[in-house]
Short mmCIF file of C-alpha atoms and ligand atoms in Angstrom, two decimals:
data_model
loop_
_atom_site.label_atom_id
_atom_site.label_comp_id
_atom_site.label_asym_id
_atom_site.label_seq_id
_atom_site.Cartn_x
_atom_site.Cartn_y
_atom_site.Cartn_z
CA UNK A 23 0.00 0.00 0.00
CA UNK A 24 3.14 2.41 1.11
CA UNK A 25 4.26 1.79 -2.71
CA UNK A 26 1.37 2.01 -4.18
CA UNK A 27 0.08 5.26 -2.45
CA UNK A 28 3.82 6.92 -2.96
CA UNK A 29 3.65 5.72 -6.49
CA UNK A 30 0.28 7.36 -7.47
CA UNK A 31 1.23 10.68 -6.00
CA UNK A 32 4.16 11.63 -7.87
CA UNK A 33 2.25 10.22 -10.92
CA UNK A 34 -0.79 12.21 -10.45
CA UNK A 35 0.31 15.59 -11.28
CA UNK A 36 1.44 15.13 -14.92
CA UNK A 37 -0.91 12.12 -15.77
CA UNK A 38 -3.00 13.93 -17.95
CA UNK A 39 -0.18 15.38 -19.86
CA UNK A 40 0.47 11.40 -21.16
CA UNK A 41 -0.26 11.38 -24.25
CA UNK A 42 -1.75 7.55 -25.11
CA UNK A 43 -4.18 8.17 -22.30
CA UNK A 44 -5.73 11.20 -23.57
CA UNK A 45 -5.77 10.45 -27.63
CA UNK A 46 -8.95 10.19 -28.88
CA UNK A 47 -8.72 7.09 -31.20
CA UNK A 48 -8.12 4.90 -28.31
CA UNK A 49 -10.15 6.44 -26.44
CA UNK A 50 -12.94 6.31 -28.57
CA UNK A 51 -12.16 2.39 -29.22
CA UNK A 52 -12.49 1.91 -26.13
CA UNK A 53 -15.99 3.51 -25.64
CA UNK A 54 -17.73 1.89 -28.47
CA UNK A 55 -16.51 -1.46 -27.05
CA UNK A 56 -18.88 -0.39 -23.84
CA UNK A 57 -22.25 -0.06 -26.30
CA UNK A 58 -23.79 2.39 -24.36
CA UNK A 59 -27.35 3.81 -25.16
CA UNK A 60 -27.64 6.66 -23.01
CA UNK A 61 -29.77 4.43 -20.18
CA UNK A 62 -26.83 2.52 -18.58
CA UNK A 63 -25.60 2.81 -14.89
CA UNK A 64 -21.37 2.96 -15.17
CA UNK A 65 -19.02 2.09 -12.82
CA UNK A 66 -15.32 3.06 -13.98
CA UNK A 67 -12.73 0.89 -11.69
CA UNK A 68 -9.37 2.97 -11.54
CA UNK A 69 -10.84 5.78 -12.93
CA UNK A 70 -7.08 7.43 -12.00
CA UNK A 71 -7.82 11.28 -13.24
CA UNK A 72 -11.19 10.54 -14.70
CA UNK A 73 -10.34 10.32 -18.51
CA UNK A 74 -13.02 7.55 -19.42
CA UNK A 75 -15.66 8.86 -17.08
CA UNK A 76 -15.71 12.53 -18.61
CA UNK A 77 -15.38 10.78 -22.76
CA UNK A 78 -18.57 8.31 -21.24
CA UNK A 79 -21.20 10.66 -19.29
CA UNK A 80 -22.50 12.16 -22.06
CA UNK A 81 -23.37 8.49 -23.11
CA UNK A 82 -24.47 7.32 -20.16
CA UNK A 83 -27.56 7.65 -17.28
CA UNK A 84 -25.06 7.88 -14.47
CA UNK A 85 -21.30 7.32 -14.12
CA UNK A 86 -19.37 6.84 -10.55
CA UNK A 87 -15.33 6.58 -10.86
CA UNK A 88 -13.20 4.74 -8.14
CA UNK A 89 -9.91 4.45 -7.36
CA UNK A 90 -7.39 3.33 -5.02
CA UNK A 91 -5.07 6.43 -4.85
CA UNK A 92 -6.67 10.01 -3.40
CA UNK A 93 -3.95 11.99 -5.63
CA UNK A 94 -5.62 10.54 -8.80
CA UNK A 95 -9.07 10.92 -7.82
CA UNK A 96 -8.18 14.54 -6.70
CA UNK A 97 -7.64 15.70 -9.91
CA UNK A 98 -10.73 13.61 -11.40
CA UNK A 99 -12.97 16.04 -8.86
CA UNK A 100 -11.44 19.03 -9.43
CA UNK A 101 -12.51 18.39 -13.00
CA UNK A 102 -16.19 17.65 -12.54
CA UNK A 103 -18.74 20.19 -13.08
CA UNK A 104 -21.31 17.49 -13.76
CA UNK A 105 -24.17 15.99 -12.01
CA UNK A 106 -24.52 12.24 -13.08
CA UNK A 107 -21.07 11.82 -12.00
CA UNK A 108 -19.48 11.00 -8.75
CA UNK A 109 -16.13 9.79 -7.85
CA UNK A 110 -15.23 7.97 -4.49
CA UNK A 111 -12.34 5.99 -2.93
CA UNK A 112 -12.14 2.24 -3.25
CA UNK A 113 -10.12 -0.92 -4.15
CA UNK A 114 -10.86 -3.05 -7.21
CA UNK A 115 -10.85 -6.05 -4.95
CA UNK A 116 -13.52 -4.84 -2.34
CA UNK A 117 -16.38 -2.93 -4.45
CA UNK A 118 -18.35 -0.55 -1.77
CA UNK A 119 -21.61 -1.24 -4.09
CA UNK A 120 -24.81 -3.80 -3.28
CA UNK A 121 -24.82 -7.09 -6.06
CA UNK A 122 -26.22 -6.24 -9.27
CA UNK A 123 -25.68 -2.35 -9.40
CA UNK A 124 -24.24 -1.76 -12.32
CA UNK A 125 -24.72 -2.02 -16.35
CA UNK A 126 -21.73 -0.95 -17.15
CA UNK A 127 -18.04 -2.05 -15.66
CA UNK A 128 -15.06 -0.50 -17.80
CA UNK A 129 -11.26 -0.83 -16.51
CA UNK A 130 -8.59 1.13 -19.01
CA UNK A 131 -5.40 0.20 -17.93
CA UNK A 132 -5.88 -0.79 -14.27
CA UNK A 133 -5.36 -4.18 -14.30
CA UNK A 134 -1.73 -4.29 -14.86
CA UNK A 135 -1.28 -2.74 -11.32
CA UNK A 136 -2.99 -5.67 -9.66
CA UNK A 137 -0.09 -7.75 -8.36
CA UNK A 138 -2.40 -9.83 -6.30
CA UNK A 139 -6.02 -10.29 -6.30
CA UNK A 140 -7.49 -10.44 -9.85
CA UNK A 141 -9.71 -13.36 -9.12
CA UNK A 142 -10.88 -11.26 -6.55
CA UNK A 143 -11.70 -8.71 -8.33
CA UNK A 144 -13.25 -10.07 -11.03
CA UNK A 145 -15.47 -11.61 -8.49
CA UNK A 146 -16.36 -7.97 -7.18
CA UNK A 147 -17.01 -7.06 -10.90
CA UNK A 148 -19.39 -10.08 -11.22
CA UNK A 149 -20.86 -9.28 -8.37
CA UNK A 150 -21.78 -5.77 -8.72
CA UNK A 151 -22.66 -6.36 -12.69
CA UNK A 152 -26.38 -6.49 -13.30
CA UNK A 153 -27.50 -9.39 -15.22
CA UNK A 154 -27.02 -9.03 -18.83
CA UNK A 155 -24.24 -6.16 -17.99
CA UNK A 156 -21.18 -5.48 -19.79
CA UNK A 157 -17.51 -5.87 -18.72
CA UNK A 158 -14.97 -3.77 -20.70
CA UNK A 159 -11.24 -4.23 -20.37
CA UNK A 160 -8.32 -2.64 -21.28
CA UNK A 161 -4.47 -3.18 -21.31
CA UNK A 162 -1.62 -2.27 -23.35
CA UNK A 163 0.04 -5.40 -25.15
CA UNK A 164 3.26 -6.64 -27.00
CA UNK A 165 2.64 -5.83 -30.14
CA UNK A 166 4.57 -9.35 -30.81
CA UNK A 167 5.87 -12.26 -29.13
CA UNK A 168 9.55 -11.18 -30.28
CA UNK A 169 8.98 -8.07 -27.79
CA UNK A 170 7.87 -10.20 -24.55
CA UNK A 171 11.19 -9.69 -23.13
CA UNK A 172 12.31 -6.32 -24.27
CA UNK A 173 8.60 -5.31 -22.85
CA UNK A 174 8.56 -6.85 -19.37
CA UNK A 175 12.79 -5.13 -18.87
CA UNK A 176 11.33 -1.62 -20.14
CA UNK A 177 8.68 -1.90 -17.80
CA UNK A 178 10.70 -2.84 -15.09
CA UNK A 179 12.65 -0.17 -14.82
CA UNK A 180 9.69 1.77 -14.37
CA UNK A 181 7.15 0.44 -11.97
CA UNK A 182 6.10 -3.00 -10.66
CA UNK A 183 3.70 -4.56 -13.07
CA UNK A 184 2.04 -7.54 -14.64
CA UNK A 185 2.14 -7.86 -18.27
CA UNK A 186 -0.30 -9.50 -20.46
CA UNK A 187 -1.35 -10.72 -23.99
CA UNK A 188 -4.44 -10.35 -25.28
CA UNK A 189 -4.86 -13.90 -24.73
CA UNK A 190 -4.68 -13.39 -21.19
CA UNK A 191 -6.94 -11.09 -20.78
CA UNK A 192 -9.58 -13.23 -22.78
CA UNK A 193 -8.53 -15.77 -19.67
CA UNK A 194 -9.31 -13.19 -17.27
CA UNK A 195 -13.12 -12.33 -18.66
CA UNK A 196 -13.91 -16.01 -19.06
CA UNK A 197 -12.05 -17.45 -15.46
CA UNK A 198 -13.87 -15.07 -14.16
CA UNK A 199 -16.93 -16.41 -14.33
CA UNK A 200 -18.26 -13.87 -17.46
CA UNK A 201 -18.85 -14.91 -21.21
CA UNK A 202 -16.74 -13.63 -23.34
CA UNK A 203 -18.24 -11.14 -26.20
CA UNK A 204 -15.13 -9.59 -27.86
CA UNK A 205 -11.76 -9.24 -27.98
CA UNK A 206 -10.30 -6.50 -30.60
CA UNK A 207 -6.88 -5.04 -30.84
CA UNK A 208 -6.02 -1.41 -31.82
CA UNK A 209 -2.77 -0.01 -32.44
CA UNK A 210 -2.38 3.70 -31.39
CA UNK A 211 -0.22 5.17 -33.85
CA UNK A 212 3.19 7.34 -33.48
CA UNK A 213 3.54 7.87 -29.88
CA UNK A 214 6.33 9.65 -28.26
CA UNK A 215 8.88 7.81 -25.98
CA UNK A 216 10.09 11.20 -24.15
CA UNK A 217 6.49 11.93 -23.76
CA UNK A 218 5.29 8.79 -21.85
CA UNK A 219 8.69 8.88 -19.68
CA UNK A 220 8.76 12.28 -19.09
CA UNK A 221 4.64 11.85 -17.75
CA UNK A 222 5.32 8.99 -15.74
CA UNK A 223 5.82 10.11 -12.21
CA UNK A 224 9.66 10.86 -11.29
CA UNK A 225 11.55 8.68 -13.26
CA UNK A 226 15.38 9.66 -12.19
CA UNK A 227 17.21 10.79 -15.10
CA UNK A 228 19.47 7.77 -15.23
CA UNK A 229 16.27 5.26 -15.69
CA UNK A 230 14.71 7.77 -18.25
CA UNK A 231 17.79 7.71 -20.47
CA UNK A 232 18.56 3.61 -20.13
CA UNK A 233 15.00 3.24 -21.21
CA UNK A 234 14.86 5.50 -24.00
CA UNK A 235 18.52 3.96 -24.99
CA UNK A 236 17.33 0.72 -25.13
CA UNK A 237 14.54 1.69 -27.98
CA UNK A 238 16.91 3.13 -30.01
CA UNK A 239 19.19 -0.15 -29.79
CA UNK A 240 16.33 -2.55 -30.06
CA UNK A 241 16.65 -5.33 -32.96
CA UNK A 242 15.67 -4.11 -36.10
CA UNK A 243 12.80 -7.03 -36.06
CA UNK A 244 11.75 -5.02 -32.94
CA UNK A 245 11.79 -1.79 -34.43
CA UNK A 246 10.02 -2.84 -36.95
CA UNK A 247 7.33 -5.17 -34.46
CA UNK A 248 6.86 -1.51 -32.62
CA UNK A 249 6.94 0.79 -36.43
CA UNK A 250 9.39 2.38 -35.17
CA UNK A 251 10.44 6.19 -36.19
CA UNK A 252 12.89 8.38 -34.72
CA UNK A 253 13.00 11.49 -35.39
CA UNK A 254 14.66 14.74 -34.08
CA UNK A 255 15.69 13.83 -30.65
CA UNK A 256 12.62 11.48 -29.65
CA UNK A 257 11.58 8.24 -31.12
CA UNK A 258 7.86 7.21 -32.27
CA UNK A 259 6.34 4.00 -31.50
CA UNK A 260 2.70 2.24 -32.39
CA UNK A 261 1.56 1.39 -29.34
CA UNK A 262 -0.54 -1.95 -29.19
CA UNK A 263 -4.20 -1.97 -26.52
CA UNK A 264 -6.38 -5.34 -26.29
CA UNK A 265 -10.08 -4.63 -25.39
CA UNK A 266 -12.03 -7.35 -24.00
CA UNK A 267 -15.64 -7.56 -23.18
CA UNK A 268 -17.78 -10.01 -21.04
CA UNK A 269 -20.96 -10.42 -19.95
CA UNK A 270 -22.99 -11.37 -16.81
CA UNK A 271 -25.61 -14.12 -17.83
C1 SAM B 305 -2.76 3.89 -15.51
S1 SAM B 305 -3.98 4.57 -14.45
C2 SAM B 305 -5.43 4.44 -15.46
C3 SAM B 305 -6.42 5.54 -15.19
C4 SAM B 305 -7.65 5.54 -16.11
N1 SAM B 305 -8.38 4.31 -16.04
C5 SAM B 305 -7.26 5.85 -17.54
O1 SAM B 305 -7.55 5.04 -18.42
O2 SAM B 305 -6.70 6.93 -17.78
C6 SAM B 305 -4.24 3.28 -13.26
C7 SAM B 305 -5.12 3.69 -12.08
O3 SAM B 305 -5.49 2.50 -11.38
C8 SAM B 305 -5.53 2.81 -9.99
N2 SAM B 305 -5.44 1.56 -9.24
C9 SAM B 305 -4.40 0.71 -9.14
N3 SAM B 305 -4.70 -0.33 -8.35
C10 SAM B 305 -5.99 -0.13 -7.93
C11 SAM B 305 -6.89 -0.85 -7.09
N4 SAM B 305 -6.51 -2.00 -6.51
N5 SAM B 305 -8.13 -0.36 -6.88
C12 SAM B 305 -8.51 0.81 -7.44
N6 SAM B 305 -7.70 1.54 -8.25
C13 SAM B 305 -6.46 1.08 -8.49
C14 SAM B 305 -4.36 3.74 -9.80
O4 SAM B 305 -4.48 4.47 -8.61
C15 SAM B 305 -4.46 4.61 -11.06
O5 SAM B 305 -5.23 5.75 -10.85
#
């Protein structure tokens, strides 16, 4: 918890100046996986500074963000003008909400943070889920095999994480006790390594520079797995997201 809290607070601060998180083509991916009609109930799990909440309300009856870390949600409520959406504190894996509450579940990008406790949370998300609800879930991927290892070192350097294939996370809707509806890649194009490091909490200067240094001497097959441009002083890659979506029978 120490970590985690400490973690989320530098982050908070410059999280909406990341880039992938705020692009509209993913974004906008993401929300058509959720089919909403205007009617639904939404519950966004690490809702971090609010991103999906404010692209969903318009499309939704009511939304209500949570997350683990107070820095993130402070920024989500400084944000909100709006009445059909709250935020509050909670964990993933212990859902504050009476069974059968919600149409909607979405998680973008959350779920890679759970180091323990994803059967637990997916049975929170069942739980809560109305019948016939919808579960959307988002992580970023590989984009190949070839980059497992290159992926899971880069990352490490950076924060403690789980990484996944979109085959996993098709595990994670179905293990979970939901069936599984979809499951839909989408590449977000050109996106800037100095960017995403220099919007990632404090990275020391040392771990910023081995990072970007190792892009720049990746293989060419793994320059060419990630499109790879580099241009000026900073260096472009497409950056791969799995969406999956289950439902509640
Ligand atoms: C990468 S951010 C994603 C934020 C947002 N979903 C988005 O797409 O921009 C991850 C968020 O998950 C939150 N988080 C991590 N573990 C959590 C948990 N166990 N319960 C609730 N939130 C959690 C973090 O505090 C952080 O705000």
């Amino acid at each position: 918890m120490i970590f985690h809290d400490d973690f989320w607070q530098k982050r908070a601060k410059a999280y909406d100046k990341l880039h992938w998180q705020n692009r509209q083509e993913y974004l906008q991916f993401f929300i058509d996986a959720c089919q909403l009609s205007g009617k639904e109930k939404v519950l966004d799990l690490g809702t971090g500074t609010g991103t999906v909440v404010f692209a969903i309300d318009s499309l939704a009856k009511q939304v209500t963000g949570v997350d683990l870390s107070p820095d993130m949600l402070r920024q989500a409520v400084k944000k909100n003008s709006r009445k059909n959406i709250s935020f509050m504190r909670a964990d993933v894996r212990n859902l504050p909400f009476a069974d059968d509450s919600f149409d909607r579940i979405t998680a973008r990008m959350v779920f890679h943070h759970l180091l323990w406790g994803i059967n637990r949370a997916m049975g929170e998300i069942r739980r809560v889920l109305k019948p016939g609800g919808l579960f959307c879930l988002s992580e970023g991927v590989p984009p190949d095999r070839i980059l497992e290892t290159f992926y899971r070192d880069v990352f490490a350097l950076k924060e403690k994480r789980k990484t996944f294939f979109p085959e996993d996370l098709e595990k994670i809707i179905k293990s979970g006790g939901l069936i599984l509806k979809e499951s839909r890649n989408f590449y977000l194009k050109r996106c800037s390594i100095k960017n995403w490091l220099n919007n990632s909490g404090n990275l020391k200067k040392e771990i910023k520079e081995k990072i970007f240094s190792m892009h720049l001497n990746l293989s060419k097959e793994g320059k060419k797995a990630y499109n790879m441009e580099i241009k000026g002083n900073d260096c472009f890659i497409d950056m791969k997201f799995t969406v999956v979506t289950g439902s509640k029978i």
